[in-house]
XYZ file of N, CA, C and O in Angstrom:
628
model
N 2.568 2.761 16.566
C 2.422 2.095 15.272
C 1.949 0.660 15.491
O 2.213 -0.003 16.494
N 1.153 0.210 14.349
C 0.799 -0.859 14.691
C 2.086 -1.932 14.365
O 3.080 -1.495 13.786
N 1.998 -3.455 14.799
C 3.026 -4.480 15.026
C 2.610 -5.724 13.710
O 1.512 -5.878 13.175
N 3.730 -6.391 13.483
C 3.391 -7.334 12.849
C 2.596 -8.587 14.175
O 2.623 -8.617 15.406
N 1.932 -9.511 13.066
C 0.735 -9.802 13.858
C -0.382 -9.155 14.384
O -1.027 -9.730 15.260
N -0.669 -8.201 14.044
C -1.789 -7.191 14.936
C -2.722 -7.054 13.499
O -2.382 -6.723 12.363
N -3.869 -7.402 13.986
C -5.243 -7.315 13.330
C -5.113 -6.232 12.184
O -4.632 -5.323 12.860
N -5.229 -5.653 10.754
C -5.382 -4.281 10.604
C -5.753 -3.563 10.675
O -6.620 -3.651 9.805
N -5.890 -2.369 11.244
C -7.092 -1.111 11.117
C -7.664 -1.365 10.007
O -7.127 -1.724 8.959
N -9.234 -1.105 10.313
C -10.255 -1.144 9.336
C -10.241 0.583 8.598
O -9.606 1.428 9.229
N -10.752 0.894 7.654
C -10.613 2.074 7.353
C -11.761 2.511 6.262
O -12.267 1.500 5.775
N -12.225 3.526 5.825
C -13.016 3.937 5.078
C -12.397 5.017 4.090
O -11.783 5.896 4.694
N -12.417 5.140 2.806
C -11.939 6.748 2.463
C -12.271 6.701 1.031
O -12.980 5.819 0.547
N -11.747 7.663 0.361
C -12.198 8.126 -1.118
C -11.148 7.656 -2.198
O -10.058 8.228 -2.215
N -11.329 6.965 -2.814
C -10.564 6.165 -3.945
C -10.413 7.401 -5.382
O -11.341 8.100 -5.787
N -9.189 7.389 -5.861
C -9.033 7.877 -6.983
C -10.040 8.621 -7.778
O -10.159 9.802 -8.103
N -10.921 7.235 -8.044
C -11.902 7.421 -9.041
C -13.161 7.621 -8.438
O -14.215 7.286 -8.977
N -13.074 8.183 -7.284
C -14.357 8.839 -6.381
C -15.381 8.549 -5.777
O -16.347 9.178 -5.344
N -14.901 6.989 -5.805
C -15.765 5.766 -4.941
C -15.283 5.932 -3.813
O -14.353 6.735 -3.738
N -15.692 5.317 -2.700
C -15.495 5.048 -1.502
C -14.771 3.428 -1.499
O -14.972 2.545 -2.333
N -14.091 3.384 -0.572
C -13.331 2.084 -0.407
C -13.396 1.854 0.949
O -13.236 2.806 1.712
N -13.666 0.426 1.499
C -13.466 0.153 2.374
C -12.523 -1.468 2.675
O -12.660 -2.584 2.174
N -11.604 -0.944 3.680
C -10.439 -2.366 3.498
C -10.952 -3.512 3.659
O -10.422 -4.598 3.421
N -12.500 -3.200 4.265
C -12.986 -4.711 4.932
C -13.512 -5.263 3.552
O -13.773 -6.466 3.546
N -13.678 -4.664 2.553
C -13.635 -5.240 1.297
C -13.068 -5.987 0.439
O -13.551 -6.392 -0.619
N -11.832 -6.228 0.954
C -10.599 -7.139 0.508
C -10.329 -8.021 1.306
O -9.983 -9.104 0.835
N -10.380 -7.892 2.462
C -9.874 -8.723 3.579
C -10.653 -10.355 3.434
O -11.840 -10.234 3.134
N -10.233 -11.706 3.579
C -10.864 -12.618 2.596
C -10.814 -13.379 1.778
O -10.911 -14.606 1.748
N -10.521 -12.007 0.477
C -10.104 -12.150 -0.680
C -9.386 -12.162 -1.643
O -9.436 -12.697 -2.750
N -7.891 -10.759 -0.523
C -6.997 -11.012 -1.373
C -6.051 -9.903 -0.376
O -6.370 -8.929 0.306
N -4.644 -10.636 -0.690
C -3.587 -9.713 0.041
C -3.646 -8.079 -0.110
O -4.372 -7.647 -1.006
N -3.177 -7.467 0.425
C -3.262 -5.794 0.690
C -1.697 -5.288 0.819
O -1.088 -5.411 1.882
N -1.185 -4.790 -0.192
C -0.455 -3.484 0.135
C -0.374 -2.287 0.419
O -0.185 -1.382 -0.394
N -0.523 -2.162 1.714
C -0.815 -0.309 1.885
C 0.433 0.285 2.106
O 1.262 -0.217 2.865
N 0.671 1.643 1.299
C 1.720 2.125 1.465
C 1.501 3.582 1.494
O 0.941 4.092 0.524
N 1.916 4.398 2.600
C 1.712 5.425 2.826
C 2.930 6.097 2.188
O 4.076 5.738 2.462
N 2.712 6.861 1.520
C 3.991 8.350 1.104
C 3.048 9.666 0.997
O 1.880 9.966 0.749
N 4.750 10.487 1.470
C 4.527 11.775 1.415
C 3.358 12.659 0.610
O 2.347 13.101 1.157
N 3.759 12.856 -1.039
C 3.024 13.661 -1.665
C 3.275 13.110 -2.904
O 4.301 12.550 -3.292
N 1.972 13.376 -3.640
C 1.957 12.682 -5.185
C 2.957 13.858 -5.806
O 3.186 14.969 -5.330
N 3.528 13.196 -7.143
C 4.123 14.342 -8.358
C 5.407 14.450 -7.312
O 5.946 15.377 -7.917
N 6.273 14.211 -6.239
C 7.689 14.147 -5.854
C 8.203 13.512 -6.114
O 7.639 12.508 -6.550
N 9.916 13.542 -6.072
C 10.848 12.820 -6.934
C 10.390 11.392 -6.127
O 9.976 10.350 -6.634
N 10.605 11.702 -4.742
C 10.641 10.243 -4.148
C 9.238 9.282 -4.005
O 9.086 8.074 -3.827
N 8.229 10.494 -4.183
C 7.265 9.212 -4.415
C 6.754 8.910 -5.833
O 5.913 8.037 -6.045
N 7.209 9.544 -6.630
C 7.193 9.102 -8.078
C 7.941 7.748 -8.017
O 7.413 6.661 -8.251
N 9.455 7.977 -7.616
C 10.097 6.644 -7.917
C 9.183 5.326 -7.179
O 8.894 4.296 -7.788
N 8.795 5.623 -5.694
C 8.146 4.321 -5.118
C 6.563 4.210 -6.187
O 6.067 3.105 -6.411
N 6.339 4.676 -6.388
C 4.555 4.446 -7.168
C 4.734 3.701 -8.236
O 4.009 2.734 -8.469
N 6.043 4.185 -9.262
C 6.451 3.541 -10.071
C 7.386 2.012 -10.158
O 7.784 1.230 -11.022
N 7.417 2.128 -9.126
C 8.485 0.668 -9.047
C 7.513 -0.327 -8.269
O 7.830 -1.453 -7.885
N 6.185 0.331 -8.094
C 4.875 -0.568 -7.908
C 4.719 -1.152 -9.325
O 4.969 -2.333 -9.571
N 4.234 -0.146 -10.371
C 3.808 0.071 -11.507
C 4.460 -0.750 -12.137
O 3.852 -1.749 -12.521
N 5.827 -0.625 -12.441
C 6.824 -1.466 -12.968
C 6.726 -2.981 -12.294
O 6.852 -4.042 -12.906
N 6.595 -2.893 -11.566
C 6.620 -4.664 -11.011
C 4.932 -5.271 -10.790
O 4.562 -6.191 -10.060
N 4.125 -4.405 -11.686
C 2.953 -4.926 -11.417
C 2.373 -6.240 -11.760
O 1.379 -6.747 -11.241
N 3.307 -6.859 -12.943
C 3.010 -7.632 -13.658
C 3.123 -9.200 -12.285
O 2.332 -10.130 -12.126
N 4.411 -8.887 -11.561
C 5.089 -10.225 -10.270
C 3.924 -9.569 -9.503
O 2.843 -9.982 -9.923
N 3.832 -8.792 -8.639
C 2.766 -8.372 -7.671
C 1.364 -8.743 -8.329
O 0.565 -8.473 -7.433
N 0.801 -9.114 -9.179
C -0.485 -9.698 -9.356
C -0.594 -11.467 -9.667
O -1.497 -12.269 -9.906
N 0.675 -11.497 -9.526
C 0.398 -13.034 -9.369
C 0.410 -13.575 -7.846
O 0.768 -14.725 -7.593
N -0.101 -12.457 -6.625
C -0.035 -12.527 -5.416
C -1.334 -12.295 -5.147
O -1.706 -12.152 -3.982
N -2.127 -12.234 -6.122
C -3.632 -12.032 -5.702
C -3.664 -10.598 -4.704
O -4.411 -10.607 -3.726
N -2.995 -9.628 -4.942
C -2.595 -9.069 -4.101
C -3.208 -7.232 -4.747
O -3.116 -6.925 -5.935
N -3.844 -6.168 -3.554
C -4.908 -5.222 -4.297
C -3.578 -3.971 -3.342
O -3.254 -3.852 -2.161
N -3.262 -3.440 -4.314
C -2.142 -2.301 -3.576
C -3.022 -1.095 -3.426
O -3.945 -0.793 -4.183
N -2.497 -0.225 -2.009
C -3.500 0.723 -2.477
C -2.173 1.953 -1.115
O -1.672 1.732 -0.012
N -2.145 3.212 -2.148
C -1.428 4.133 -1.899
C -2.393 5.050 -1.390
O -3.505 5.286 -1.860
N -1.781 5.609 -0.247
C -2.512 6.497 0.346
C -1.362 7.823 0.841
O -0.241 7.495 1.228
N -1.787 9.396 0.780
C -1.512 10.389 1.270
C -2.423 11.318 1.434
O -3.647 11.271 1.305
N -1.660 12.228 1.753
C -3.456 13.429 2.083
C -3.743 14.358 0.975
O -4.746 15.072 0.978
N -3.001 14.354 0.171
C -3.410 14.805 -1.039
C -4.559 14.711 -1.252
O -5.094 13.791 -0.633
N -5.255 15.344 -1.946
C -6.806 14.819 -2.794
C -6.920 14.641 -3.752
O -6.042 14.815 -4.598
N -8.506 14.063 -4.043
C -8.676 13.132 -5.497
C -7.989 13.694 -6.641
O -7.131 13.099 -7.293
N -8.387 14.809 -6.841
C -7.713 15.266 -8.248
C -6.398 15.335 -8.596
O -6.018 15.108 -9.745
N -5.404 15.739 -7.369
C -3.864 15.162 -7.093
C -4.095 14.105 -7.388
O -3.294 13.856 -8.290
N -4.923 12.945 -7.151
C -4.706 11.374 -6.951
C -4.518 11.143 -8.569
O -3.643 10.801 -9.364
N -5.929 11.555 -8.548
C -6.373 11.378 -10.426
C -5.081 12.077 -11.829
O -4.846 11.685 -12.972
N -4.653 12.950 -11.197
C -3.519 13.590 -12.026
C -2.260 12.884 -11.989
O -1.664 12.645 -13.039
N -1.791 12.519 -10.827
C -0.414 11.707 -10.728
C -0.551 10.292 -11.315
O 0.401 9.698 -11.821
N -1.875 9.755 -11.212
C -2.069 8.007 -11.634
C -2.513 8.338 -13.336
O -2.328 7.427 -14.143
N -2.942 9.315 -13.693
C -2.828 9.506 -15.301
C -1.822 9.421 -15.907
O -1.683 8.798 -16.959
N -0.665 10.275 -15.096
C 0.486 10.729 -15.792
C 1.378 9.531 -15.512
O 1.938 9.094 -16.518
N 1.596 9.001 -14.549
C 2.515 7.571 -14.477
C 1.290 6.819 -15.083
O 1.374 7.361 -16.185
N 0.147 5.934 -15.222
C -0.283 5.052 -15.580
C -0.207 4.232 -14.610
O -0.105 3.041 -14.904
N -0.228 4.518 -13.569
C -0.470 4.151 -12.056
C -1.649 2.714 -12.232
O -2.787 3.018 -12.587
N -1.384 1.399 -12.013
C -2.336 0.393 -12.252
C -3.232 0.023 -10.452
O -3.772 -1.049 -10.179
N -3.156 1.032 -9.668
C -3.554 0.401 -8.307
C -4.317 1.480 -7.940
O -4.547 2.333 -8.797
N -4.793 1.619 -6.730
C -5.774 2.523 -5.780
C -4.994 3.445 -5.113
O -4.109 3.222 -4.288
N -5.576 4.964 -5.728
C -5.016 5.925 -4.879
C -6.025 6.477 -4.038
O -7.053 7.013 -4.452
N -5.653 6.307 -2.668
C -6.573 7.039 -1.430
C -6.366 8.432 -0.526
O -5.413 8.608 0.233
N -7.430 9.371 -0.756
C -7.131 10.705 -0.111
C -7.589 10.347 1.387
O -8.657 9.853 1.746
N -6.265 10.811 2.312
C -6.303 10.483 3.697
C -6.170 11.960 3.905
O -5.081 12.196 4.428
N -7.238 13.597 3.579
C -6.872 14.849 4.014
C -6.470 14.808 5.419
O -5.377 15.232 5.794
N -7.591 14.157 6.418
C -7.529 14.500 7.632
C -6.222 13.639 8.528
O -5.968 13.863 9.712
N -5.540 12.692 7.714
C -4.709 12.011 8.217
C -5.138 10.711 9.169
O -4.328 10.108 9.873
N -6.358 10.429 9.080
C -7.148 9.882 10.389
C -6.511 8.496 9.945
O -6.380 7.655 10.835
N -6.130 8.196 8.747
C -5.360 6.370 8.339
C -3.860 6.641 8.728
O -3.254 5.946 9.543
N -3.394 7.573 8.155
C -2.460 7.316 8.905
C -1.879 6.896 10.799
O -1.101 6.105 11.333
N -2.774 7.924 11.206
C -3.356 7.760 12.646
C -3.166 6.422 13.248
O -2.328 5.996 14.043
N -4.414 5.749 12.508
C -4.352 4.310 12.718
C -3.682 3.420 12.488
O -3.733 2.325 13.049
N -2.636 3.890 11.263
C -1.172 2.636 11.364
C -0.187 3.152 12.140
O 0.653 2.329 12.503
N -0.031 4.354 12.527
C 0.845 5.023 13.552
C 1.697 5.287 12.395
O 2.647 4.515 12.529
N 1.895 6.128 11.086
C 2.367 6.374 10.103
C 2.694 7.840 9.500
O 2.847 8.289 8.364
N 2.740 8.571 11.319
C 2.449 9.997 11.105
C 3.888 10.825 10.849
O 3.828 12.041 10.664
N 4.895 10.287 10.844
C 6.181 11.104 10.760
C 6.416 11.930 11.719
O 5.814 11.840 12.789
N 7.523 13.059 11.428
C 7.758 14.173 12.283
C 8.058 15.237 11.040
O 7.096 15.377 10.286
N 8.595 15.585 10.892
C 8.866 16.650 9.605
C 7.977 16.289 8.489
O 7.067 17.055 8.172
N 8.160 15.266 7.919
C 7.652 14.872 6.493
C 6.674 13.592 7.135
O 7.044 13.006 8.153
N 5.455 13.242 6.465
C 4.395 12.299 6.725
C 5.295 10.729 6.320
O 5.739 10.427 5.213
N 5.359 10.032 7.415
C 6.081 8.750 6.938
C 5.996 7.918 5.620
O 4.897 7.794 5.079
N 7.071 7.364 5.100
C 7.061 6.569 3.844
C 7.212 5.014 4.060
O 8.241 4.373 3.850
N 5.747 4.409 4.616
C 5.854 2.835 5.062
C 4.926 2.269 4.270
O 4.001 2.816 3.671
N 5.373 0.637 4.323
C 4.187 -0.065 3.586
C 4.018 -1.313 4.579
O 4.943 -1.948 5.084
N 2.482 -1.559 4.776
C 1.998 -2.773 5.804
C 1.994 -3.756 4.498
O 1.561 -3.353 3.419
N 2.467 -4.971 4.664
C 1.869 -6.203 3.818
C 0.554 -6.657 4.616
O 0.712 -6.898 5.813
N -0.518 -6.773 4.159
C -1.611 -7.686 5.038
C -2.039 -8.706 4.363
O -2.224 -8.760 3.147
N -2.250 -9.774 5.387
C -2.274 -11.407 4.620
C -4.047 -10.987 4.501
O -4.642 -9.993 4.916
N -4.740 -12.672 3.467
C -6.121 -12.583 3.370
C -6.507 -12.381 4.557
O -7.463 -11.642 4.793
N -5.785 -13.044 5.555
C -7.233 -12.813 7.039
C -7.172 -11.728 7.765
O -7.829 -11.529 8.787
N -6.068 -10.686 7.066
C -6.786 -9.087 7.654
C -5.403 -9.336 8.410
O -5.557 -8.449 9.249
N -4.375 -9.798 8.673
C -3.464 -9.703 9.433
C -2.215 -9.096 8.912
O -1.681 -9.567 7.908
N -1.539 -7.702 9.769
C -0.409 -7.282 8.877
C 0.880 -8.392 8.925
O 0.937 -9.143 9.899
N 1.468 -8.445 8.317
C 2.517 -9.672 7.974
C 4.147 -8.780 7.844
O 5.275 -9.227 8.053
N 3.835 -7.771 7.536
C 5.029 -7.243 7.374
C 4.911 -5.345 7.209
O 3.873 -4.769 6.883
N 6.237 -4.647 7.527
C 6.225 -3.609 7.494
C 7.528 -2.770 7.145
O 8.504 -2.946 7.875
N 7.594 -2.152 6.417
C 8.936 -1.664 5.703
C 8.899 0.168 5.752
O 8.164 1.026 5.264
N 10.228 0.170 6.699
C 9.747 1.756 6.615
C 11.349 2.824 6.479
O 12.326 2.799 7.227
N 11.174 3.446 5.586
C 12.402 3.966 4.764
C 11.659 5.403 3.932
O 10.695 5.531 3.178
N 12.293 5.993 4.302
C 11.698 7.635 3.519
C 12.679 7.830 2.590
O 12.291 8.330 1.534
N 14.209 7.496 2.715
C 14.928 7.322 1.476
C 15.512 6.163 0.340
O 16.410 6.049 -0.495
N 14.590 5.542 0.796
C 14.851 4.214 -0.679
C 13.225 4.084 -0.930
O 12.598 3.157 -0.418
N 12.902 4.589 -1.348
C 11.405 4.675 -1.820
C 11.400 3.619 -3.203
O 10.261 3.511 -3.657
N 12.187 3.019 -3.775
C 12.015 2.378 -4.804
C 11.981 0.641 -4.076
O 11.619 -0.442 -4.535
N 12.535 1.061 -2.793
C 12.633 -0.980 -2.544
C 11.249 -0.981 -1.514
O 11.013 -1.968 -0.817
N 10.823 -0.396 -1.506
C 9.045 -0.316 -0.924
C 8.648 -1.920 -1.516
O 8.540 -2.928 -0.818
N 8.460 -1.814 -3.104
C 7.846 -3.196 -3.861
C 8.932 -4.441 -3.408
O 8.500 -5.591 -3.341
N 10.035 -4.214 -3.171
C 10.590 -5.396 -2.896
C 10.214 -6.212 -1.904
O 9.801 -7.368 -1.819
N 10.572 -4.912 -0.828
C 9.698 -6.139 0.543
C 8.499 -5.831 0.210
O 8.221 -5.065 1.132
N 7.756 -5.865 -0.321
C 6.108 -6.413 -0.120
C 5.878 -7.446 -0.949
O 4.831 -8.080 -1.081
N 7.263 -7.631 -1.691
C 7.036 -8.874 -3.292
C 7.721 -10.266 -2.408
O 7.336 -11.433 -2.484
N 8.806 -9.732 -1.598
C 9.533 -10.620 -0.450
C 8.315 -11.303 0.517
O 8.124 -12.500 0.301
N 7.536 -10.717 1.481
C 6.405 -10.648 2.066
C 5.990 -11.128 1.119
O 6.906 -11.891 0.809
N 5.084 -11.264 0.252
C 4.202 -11.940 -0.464
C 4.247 -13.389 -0.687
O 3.478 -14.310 -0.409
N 5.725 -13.283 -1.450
C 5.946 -14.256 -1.852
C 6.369 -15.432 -0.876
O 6.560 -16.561 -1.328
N 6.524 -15.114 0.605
C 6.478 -16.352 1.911
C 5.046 -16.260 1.995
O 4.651 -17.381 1.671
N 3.996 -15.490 2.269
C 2.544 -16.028 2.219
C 2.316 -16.867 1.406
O 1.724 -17.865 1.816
N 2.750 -16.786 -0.286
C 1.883 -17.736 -0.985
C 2.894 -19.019 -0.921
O 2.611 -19.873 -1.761
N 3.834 -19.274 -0.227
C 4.738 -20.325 0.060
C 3.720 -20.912 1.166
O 3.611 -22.137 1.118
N 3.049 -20.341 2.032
C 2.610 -20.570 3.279
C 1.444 -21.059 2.849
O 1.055 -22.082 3.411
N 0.758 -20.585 1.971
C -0.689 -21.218 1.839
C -0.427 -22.292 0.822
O -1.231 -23.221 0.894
N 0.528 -22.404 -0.141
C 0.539 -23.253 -0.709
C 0.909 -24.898 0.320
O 0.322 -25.980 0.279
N 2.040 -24.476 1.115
C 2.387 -25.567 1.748
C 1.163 -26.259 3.029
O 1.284 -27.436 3.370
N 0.266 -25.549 3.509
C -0.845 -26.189 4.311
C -1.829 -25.985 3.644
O -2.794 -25.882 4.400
N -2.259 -25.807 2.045
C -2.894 -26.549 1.436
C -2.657 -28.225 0.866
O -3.360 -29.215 0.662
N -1.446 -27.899 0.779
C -0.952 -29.882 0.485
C -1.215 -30.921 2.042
O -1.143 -32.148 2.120
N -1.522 -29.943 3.129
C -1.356 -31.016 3.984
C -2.528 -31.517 4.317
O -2.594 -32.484 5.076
């Protein structure tokens, strides 16, 4: 798995709405939550997607672009973010090849982690729990909220 401090895997894949996304697209410009879970439409990743959803309003004052990924596909993606009202990026990882690259592969069930990554592409933090799927948004709102402490304070200097 990758470490805090360690560069992020770059990645390519298919967005919700059937664009292509690439992370090096954000990196720059604005913080990154990636959070890998199991399977769309389950109890436990309903609750974590939603307690994104629900706290979307604090998480965008972090300049911050969340983006959920499992191997599900688009139309799973597109069906679960209709029915919650899902406000972020859902990414089909079929072949698992992102997970791969955060080292996010589980053993029984596909791991339930989230990388915080700062603007310069660097992961900052990592939270990994398959049964509290609802405090996922906390530490990444925790994490966030020392980055923008951090840029605020060596911008004054």
């Amino acid at each position: 798995m990758v470490k805090i401090g360690d560069k992020a895997p770059l990645f390519e894949a298919v967005a919700d709405n059937g664009e292509r996304i690439n992370l090096a697209d954000f990196i720059g410009k604005h913080n990154i939550v990636l959070y890998f879970y199991p399977k769309d439409d389950t109890p436990g990743c309903t609750r974590e997607a939603c307690a994104f959803r629900d706290n979307w309003n604090l998480l965008k004052d972090y300049d911050v672009v969340v983006i959920g990924v499992s191997s599900d596909d688009i139309n799973s993606h597109r069906k679960f973010k209709e029915k919650y009202q899902l406000p972020f990026i859902l990414v089909s990882d079929p072949d698992k090849k992102i997970r791969e690259l955060y080292g996010a592969k589980g053993f029984i069930l596909p791991d339930r982690v989230t990388f915080v990554i700062d603007k310069k592409g660097i992961i900052r933090h990592i939270y990994k729990s398959q049964f509290n799927p609802a405090n996922h948004v906390n530490e990444a709102l925790n994490t966030l909220k020392k980055i923008k402490e951090e840029e605020l304070s060596s911008s004054q200097r």
